[in-house]
Amino acid sequence: MTHSSAPHRPLPDGLHPDTLALRVSTPASHYGEHSEALYLTSSFTQPDSETSAHRFAHPDAGYTYTRTGNPGVTAFEQRLAALEGAEAAIATASGMSAILLLGLGLLKSGDHVVCSQSMFGSTIRLLGTDFARFGVQTSFVPQTDLDAWQAAVQPNTRLLFAETPTNPLTEVCDIAALAGIAHGAGALLAVDNCFATPVLQRPIALGADLVVHSGTKFLDGQGRVMAGAVCGPRAIVDDQLAPVNRAAGMVLSPFNAWVVHKGLETLALRVRAQSAAALQLAQWLQQQPAVERVYYPGLPSHPQHALAMRQMSGQGGAVIAFRLRADSPGQGRARAFHLIDNTRVCSLATNLGDVRSIISHPASTSHGRLSEEQRQAAGITQSLVRLAVGLEHLGDLQDDLRRGLDTLAAP
Ligand SMILES: *Cc1c(COP(=O)(O)O)cnc(C)c1O
């Protein structure tokens, strides 16, 4: 199916991502609706038995049943693929089902994966525990140590899997260098592009083969629905991933597809504005006496600042982590809770990429299941606070944090 803004008006080549985000769509119905229709239907009627037989044999020839395809889901897939500069994309019910699909579609028993030890917690669980039960082994390596990635490669390594920047410490790895290591080993590189989004970072242009998304985060951008996707070469998406997803049923619901498809229209504006606000907040936090250290790729003090600016279009993203001064883990936890509980504007929630700012305590939430030693090794101290910056007025956010910070700084 070709990209078009109306049935008989195909888009010209060479459009910029900001335009693609608004204009890539499946053809309108015979009503000519300007905004995409929502196809809430589980099945599609067939004109005759021959056509039906053809569509069942060739799912791309026409819609039959929503588990195997739905126009609204196709619209989201095409728009996201265009933004990532990928040949194709396949939508899934959540970010985690996108990662599961990657494993089910590309790996078999006896295969090996190399992956950062700083990946999203459920990703580590899925690869380290669940894939392992099916005979797929994963080596976890330090995010930024290229030698460790190279050393972990084995003859049976099929996939390198990275996420950059990471949650919550915003560690940045070099996508182009990892692509070199993967391809040197005859393996694929997949990148979880959830934190940067294609607005700031396009992993495929840097050499990655596949991009994974949690659409739940910035792609929706308003914290409403769960969604996920894998973007990559048509041969992999159509021949290796789509048949598995059709069988396994980890498909994106048409309603959620419609919401996320609309979200992409404002993605660039939101991500650039939220990143600009995050930089200002990170600079301000660095000056607060109660704050010991700020982790944000846009700050020159960030260990991979130069790489991040090159790889992420000059912006650091919308997620900041910062550590409060504390003499002990117990005091650190109390201080972090004090700061968080004194906010009135930020939400206490487990999400990011929302236009509403969200403050959280990783050690007792996203990283709560790790042992204290594992957390220490990962740098997730009790005094660490994560802030996913939204679109509120910057002064209101500073005032919101100042309430807790000022009482901590007092002797
Ligand atoms: C949230 C998240 C996921 C998982 O996505 P869900 O939509 O919650 O399943 C994967 N990777 C990263 C980096 C995330 O932040």
XYZ file of C-alpha atoms and ligand atoms in Angstrom:
426
model
C 0.000 0.000 0.000
C 1.370 3.425 -0.912
C 1.432 6.478 1.316
C -1.230 8.977 0.370
C -3.135 11.847 1.911
C -6.292 11.130 -0.122
C -7.299 8.302 -2.474
C -5.915 9.882 -5.640
C -3.207 12.208 -4.325
C 0.003 10.297 -3.513
C 2.532 12.244 -1.440
C 5.631 13.593 -3.224
C 9.030 12.106 -2.322
C 11.552 13.848 -0.086
C 9.183 15.226 2.561
C 10.653 16.077 5.968
C 9.777 14.105 9.115
C 7.610 16.935 10.500
C 5.477 16.690 7.356
C 5.465 12.883 7.271
C 4.166 12.804 10.863
C 1.084 14.692 9.702
C 0.588 13.398 6.188
C 1.490 9.686 5.992
C -1.802 7.882 6.173
C -3.787 5.125 4.554
C -6.301 6.283 1.911
C -9.534 7.824 3.155
C -12.767 5.842 2.733
C -15.253 6.781 0.020
C -16.561 9.495 2.370
C -13.272 11.374 2.065
C -12.929 11.968 5.819
C -10.061 14.381 6.547
C -9.217 12.885 9.929
C -8.595 9.118 9.868
C -11.608 6.927 10.545
C -11.611 4.526 13.485
C -12.346 0.991 12.283
C -13.751 -0.707 15.391
C -14.508 -4.025 13.779
C -13.161 -7.477 14.497
C -13.864 -8.805 10.990
C -14.304 -7.526 7.439
C -16.981 -8.788 5.046
C -15.747 -10.271 1.777
C -17.323 -9.510 -1.624
C -17.091 -13.122 -2.856
C -15.395 -16.432 -2.066
C -12.558 -16.011 -4.588
C -11.557 -12.650 -3.086
C -11.886 -14.081 0.407
C -9.617 -17.039 -0.473
C -7.056 -14.674 -1.995
C -7.015 -12.390 1.071
C -6.658 -15.297 3.485
C -3.689 -16.557 1.477
C -2.187 -13.050 1.134
C -3.004 -10.909 4.191
C -1.631 -7.768 2.503
C -4.187 -8.087 -0.306
C -7.117 -7.044 1.897
C -8.462 -7.074 5.430
C -10.229 -10.146 6.805
C -9.935 -10.213 10.608
C -8.415 -7.611 12.920
C -5.866 -9.997 14.451
C -4.298 -10.215 10.987
C -4.744 -6.546 10.040
C -6.866 -3.412 10.478
C -6.692 -0.174 8.436
C -6.110 1.995 11.513
C -3.260 -0.226 12.665
C -1.749 -0.100 9.159
C -1.982 3.707 9.228
C 0.008 3.864 12.491
C 2.575 1.356 11.202
C 3.184 3.314 7.997
C 3.498 6.664 9.762
C 5.915 5.343 12.406
C 8.018 3.565 9.760
C 8.252 6.820 7.805
C 9.422 8.698 10.911
C 12.041 6.066 11.783
C 13.243 5.905 8.176
C 12.371 2.195 8.149
C 10.943 0.200 5.254
C 8.190 -1.225 7.426
C 6.791 -1.426 10.949
C 4.575 -3.805 12.859
C 2.414 -2.596 15.743
C 1.966 -4.536 18.978
C -0.221 -4.275 22.062
C 2.574 -2.808 24.232
C 6.279 -2.078 24.206
C 6.990 -5.367 25.966
C 5.024 -7.357 23.385
C 7.181 -5.668 20.706
C 10.271 -7.037 22.458
C 8.646 -10.457 22.863
C 7.799 -10.411 19.144
C 11.421 -9.606 18.330
C 12.507 -12.724 20.230
C 9.756 -15.013 18.919
C 10.300 -13.873 15.345
C 14.098 -13.798 15.149
C 15.526 -16.259 17.691
C 15.482 -19.979 18.287
C 16.782 -22.329 20.946
C 20.594 -22.248 21.007
C 20.827 -18.604 19.951
C 22.610 -15.946 21.983
C 21.831 -12.259 22.619
C 24.091 -9.482 23.919
C 22.271 -6.737 25.718
C 22.998 -3.847 28.047
C 22.629 -4.508 31.768
C 20.878 -1.117 32.050
C 17.880 -2.041 29.873
C 14.287 -1.463 31.000
C 13.548 -3.810 33.933
C 10.923 -5.957 32.190
C 13.272 -6.359 29.208
C 15.939 -7.804 31.500
C 13.364 -10.142 33.022
C 12.072 -11.255 29.589
C 15.510 -11.944 28.122
C 17.316 -13.144 31.240
C 14.570 -15.403 32.624
C 11.808 -16.133 30.127
C 13.820 -16.424 26.895
C 16.338 -18.519 28.843
C 13.613 -21.121 29.519
C 13.336 -21.564 25.756
C 17.071 -22.010 25.286
C 17.984 -18.459 24.254
C 20.879 -17.178 26.380
C 21.603 -13.500 26.989
C 24.857 -11.863 28.125
C 24.303 -8.559 29.943
C 27.123 -6.039 29.547
C 27.846 -2.503 30.828
C 25.928 -0.008 28.667
C 28.839 2.207 27.619
C 31.737 -0.329 27.502
C 32.156 -1.171 23.793
C 34.960 -3.656 24.580
C 32.577 -5.583 26.832
C 29.944 -5.725 24.069
C 32.586 -7.012 21.640
C 33.961 -9.548 24.136
C 30.490 -10.946 24.851
C 29.872 -11.850 21.203
C 29.852 -15.616 20.525
C 29.604 -17.664 17.303
C 25.859 -18.151 18.025
C 25.145 -14.458 18.756
C 22.167 -13.415 16.604
C 21.127 -10.136 18.196
C 22.610 -7.133 19.996
C 19.953 -5.160 21.847
C 20.534 -1.652 23.192
C 18.486 1.125 24.716
C 19.743 4.702 24.748
C 19.455 6.844 26.797
C 18.668 4.400 29.599
C 16.151 4.606 32.386
C 16.689 6.302 34.813
C 20.408 7.253 34.674
C 20.330 8.368 31.014
C 23.490 6.440 30.013
C 24.133 6.817 26.283
C 25.667 4.114 24.093
C 27.150 4.573 20.630
C 24.624 3.132 18.146
C 26.955 3.287 15.125
C 29.734 1.486 17.020
C 27.333 -1.221 18.236
C 26.061 -1.674 14.664
C 29.685 -2.270 13.628
C 30.121 -4.930 16.322
C 26.807 -6.605 15.448
C 27.441 -6.719 11.714
C 31.027 -7.899 12.230
C 29.528 -10.882 14.055
C 26.803 -11.510 11.463
C 24.191 -10.420 14.023
C 21.438 -7.792 13.990
C 21.338 -4.657 16.133
C 17.980 -3.681 17.636
C 17.584 -0.377 19.506
C 14.814 0.497 21.952
C 14.184 4.119 20.875
C 11.582 4.863 23.522
C 13.468 7.657 25.333
C 14.769 9.621 22.343
C 12.016 8.924 19.781
C 12.680 9.404 16.039
C 12.440 13.160 16.638
C 15.855 13.158 18.339
C 17.446 9.885 17.229
C 17.006 7.653 14.178
C 18.886 4.429 14.924
C 18.412 2.974 11.423
C 20.282 5.917 9.871
C 23.087 5.166 12.355
C 23.325 1.511 11.246
C 20.815 -0.297 13.480
C 18.672 -2.957 11.792
C 15.579 -2.752 13.970
C 13.942 -0.183 16.217
C 11.635 -1.132 19.087
C 9.091 1.253 20.626
C 6.856 1.523 23.595
C 4.130 3.671 22.071
C 2.795 4.051 25.615
C 5.381 6.765 26.257
C 6.127 9.707 23.938
C 4.316 8.386 20.847
C 0.935 8.675 22.564
C 2.346 11.474 24.698
C -0.721 11.942 26.848
C -0.568 8.806 28.952
C -3.759 7.269 27.592
C -3.059 3.934 25.899
C -0.574 1.052 25.741
C 1.095 0.448 22.383
C 4.305 -0.887 20.878
C 6.009 -1.444 17.549
C 9.031 -2.918 15.785
C 10.411 -1.050 12.736
C 12.886 -2.501 10.268
C 13.539 -3.976 6.813
C 10.415 -5.161 4.974
C 11.843 -8.670 4.615
C 12.164 -9.045 8.381
C 8.919 -7.278 9.336
C 6.710 -8.964 6.708
C 8.283 -12.427 6.623
C 9.612 -13.010 10.155
C 7.615 -10.791 12.530
C 4.145 -10.292 11.014
C 3.295 -14.016 10.663
C 4.223 -14.620 14.324
C 2.192 -11.652 15.517
C -0.823 -12.738 13.472
C -0.607 -16.179 15.088
C 0.240 -15.011 18.601
C -2.293 -12.169 18.666
C -0.148 -9.553 20.409
C -1.785 -7.025 18.103
C -2.487 -3.370 18.763
C -6.192 -2.632 19.205
C -7.671 -0.364 16.505
C -8.671 2.214 19.107
C -5.181 2.383 20.616
C -3.707 2.558 17.106
C -5.934 5.527 16.335
C -4.836 7.333 19.520
C -1.122 6.733 18.928
C -1.413 7.593 15.224
C -2.849 10.973 16.264
C -0.096 11.284 18.877
C 2.553 11.139 16.161
C 1.155 14.367 14.671
C 2.417 16.398 17.632
C 5.407 14.207 18.561
C 8.099 16.560 17.255
C 6.644 19.639 18.932
C 6.213 17.841 22.227
C 9.592 16.117 22.326
C 11.514 19.274 21.390
C 9.633 21.419 23.917
C 9.836 18.825 26.715
C 13.568 18.350 26.040
C 14.198 22.098 26.110
C 12.373 22.356 29.443
C 14.291 19.332 30.777
C 17.616 21.006 29.962
C 16.603 24.148 31.856
C 15.417 22.111 34.840
C 18.597 20.002 34.805
C 20.754 23.157 34.829
C 18.668 24.595 37.664
C 18.752 21.354 39.675
C 22.548 21.286 39.408
C 22.651 24.555 41.351
C 20.432 23.395 44.219
C 22.411 22.753 47.448
C 20.326 19.657 48.312
C 21.180 18.017 44.975
C 24.421 16.032 44.772
C 24.387 15.027 41.105
C 22.183 15.433 38.034
C 22.101 12.829 35.246
C 21.046 14.400 31.971
C 22.690 13.935 28.534
C 22.233 17.631 27.696
C 24.575 18.711 30.510
C 28.325 19.017 29.742
C 28.922 17.119 33.037
C 27.257 13.989 31.553
C 29.941 11.361 30.751
C 28.623 10.809 27.196
C 27.561 14.413 26.556
C 29.439 14.798 23.239
C 28.172 11.472 21.882
C 24.619 12.264 23.021
C 24.589 15.652 21.312
C 25.840 14.067 18.074
C 23.487 11.114 18.202
C 20.395 12.895 19.564
C 20.070 15.961 17.326
C 21.595 18.242 19.951
C 18.978 17.626 22.639
C 19.066 15.439 25.733
C 15.495 14.150 25.877
C 12.831 14.777 28.505
C 13.945 12.491 31.347
C 16.223 13.655 34.172
C 17.532 11.718 37.153
C 19.121 13.390 40.166
C 20.635 12.248 43.423
C 20.028 14.094 46.676
C 22.770 14.569 49.256
C 22.432 11.989 52.013
C 24.643 10.321 54.639
C 23.009 6.890 54.443
C 20.593 4.926 52.250
C 17.904 5.384 54.919
C 18.339 9.150 54.942
C 18.482 9.173 51.139
C 15.149 7.381 50.907
C 13.544 9.713 53.456
C 14.826 12.772 51.596
C 13.652 11.506 48.212
C 10.199 10.705 49.649
C 10.093 14.179 51.276
C 10.824 15.889 47.945
C 8.353 13.753 46.005
C 5.581 14.045 48.594
C 5.916 17.849 48.688
C 5.158 18.258 44.990
C 1.656 19.376 44.037
C 1.987 19.764 40.279
C 4.062 16.706 39.271
C 2.240 13.372 39.257
C 3.427 10.392 41.268
C 3.027 7.719 38.608
C 4.952 5.085 36.663
C 5.124 6.442 33.170
C 7.147 8.911 31.135
C 6.756 10.762 27.884
C 3.497 12.273 29.109
C 2.802 16.001 28.635
C 2.172 16.032 32.403
C 5.410 15.840 34.417
C 5.883 12.681 36.448
C 8.171 12.322 39.468
C 9.211 8.907 40.759
C 11.545 7.039 43.101
C 13.192 4.294 41.015
C 14.646 2.347 43.999
C 11.166 1.616 45.413
C 9.228 1.375 42.131
C 10.725 0.431 38.747
C 13.852 -1.035 40.405
C 12.177 -2.165 43.633
C 12.635 -5.888 42.970
C 16.438 -5.687 42.788
C 18.526 -6.378 45.891
C 20.224 -3.385 47.551
C 23.604 -4.599 46.140
C 22.179 -4.878 42.600
C 20.750 -1.397 42.931
C 24.060 0.002 44.211
C 25.889 -1.636 41.276
C 23.387 -0.087 38.862
C 23.673 3.339 40.527
C 20.015 3.331 41.584
C 20.567 4.713 45.078
C 17.790 5.403 47.584
C 18.375 9.149 47.152
C 17.793 9.026 43.370
C 14.734 10.793 41.941
C 13.517 10.610 38.349
C 11.673 13.420 36.662
C 9.941 12.888 33.309
C 9.420 16.471 32.209
C 6.109 17.502 30.636
C 4.773 20.753 29.221
C 3.762 22.688 32.349
C 5.161 26.199 32.831
C 8.826 25.891 33.818
C 8.449 28.253 36.780
C 5.611 26.158 38.185
C 7.760 23.023 37.967
C 10.687 24.766 39.698
C 8.380 26.008 42.463
C 6.992 22.492 42.807
C 10.470 21.033 43.362
C 11.698 23.992 45.410
C 9.128 23.302 48.158
C 10.808 20.014 49.047
C 14.385 20.963 48.104
C 14.513 24.131 50.208
C 13.523 22.332 53.403
C 16.177 19.657 52.696
C 18.893 22.258 52.185
C 18.095 24.017 55.480
C 20.510 22.971 58.287
C 8.006 1.477 29.083
C 9.157 0.928 28.362
C 9.085 -0.326 27.732
C 7.867 -1.189 27.821
O 6.764 -0.630 27.216
P 5.244 -0.970 27.649
O 4.445 -0.214 26.655
O 5.077 -0.523 29.067
O 5.078 -2.440 27.528
C 10.186 -0.762 27.036
N 11.305 -0.020 26.968
C 11.414 1.182 27.565
C 12.674 1.946 27.448
C 10.354 1.702 28.284
O 10.468 2.886 28.898
